Amino acid sequence: IYTLEFVGSADVYKRQVEYIRSLPQGMRDALYLKYCLEFTNEEIAQSLNISPCALRNRLFAARNKIKDHIKN
C-alpha cells in the first residue's frame, strides 16, 4: 500500500503541495481521487474514462515524481 506522507516543517509541506499542483492534470486527478476521496482504482478508472492499467501507470508515475522531488 502506498501513502503520501507530508513530513517536516510547514515550508516543506508547502513545497510538496506546490509540486503536486504542478503535476499534469491527469496525475493530480488520479492522486486526488485515490488519496483524498479514497476511491477504489476501479472507480477512479471509470471516473477518468481510462483503463485500470492506465490508472496504475499514472499513479505509479505520479508517486515516483513526488518521491524524486522529495529526495532532491
Coordinates of C-alpha atoms in Angstrom, one line a residue:
I1 CA 0.0 0.0 0.0
Y2 CA 1.3 3.4 -0.9
T3 CA 0.7 6.5 1.1
L4 CA 1.6 10.1 0.6
E5 CA 3.1 11.5 3.8
F6 CA 4.0 15.1 4.5
V7 CA 6.8 15.2 7.0
G8 CA 8.8 18.1 8.2
S9 CA 8.2 21.8 8.5
A10 CA 5.3 23.8 7.2
D11 CA 7.7 25.1 4.5
V12 CA 8.4 21.5 3.3
Y13 CA 4.7 20.7 3.3
K14 CA 4.0 23.9 1.3
R15 CA 6.7 22.9 -1.3
Q16 CA 5.3 19.4 -1.6
V17 CA 1.8 20.7 -2.2
E18 CA 3.0 23.2 -4.7
Y19 CA 4.9 20.4 -6.5
I20 CA 1.8 18.2 -6.6
R21 CA -0.2 21.1 -8.0
S22 CA 2.4 21.4 -10.8
L23 CA 1.9 17.8 -12.0
P24 CA -0.1 17.2 -15.1
Q25 CA -3.9 17.4 -14.6
G26 CA -4.4 13.6 -15.1
M27 CA -1.9 12.8 -12.4
R28 CA -3.4 15.3 -10.0
D29 CA -6.9 14.0 -10.6
A30 CA -5.8 10.4 -10.0
L31 CA -4.0 11.3 -6.8
Y32 CA -6.9 13.3 -5.5
L33 CA -9.5 10.6 -6.2
K34 CA -7.2 7.9 -4.7
Y35 CA -5.9 9.7 -1.6
C36 CA -8.3 12.4 -0.7
L37 CA -11.6 10.9 -1.7
E38 CA -10.4 7.3 -1.2
F39 CA -12.0 6.0 -4.4
T40 CA -11.1 2.5 -5.5
N41 CA -8.9 2.0 -8.5
E42 CA -12.0 0.8 -10.4
E43 CA -14.0 3.9 -9.5
I44 CA -11.1 6.2 -10.5
A45 CA -10.6 4.4 -13.8
Q46 CA -14.3 4.8 -14.6
S47 CA -14.4 8.4 -13.5
L48 CA -11.4 9.3 -15.6
N49 CA -12.5 7.2 -18.5
I50 CA -9.2 5.3 -18.6
S51 CA -8.3 1.6 -18.3
P52 CA -7.3 0.2 -14.9
C53 CA -3.8 -0.4 -16.3
A54 CA -3.5 3.2 -17.4
L55 CA -4.6 4.3 -14.0
R56 CA -2.0 2.1 -12.3
N57 CA 0.7 3.5 -14.6
R58 CA -0.5 7.1 -13.9
L59 CA -0.4 6.6 -10.1
F60 CA 3.0 4.9 -10.3
A61 CA 4.4 7.7 -12.3
A62 CA 2.9 10.4 -10.1
R63 CA 4.2 8.7 -6.9
N64 CA 7.7 8.4 -8.4
K65 CA 7.7 12.0 -9.4
I66 CA 6.8 13.0 -5.9
K67 CA 9.4 10.7 -4.4
D68 CA 12.1 12.1 -6.7
H69 CA 11.1 15.6 -5.8
I70 CA 11.3 14.9 -2.1
K71 CA 14.7 13.4 -2.4
N72 CA 16.1 16.5 -4.1

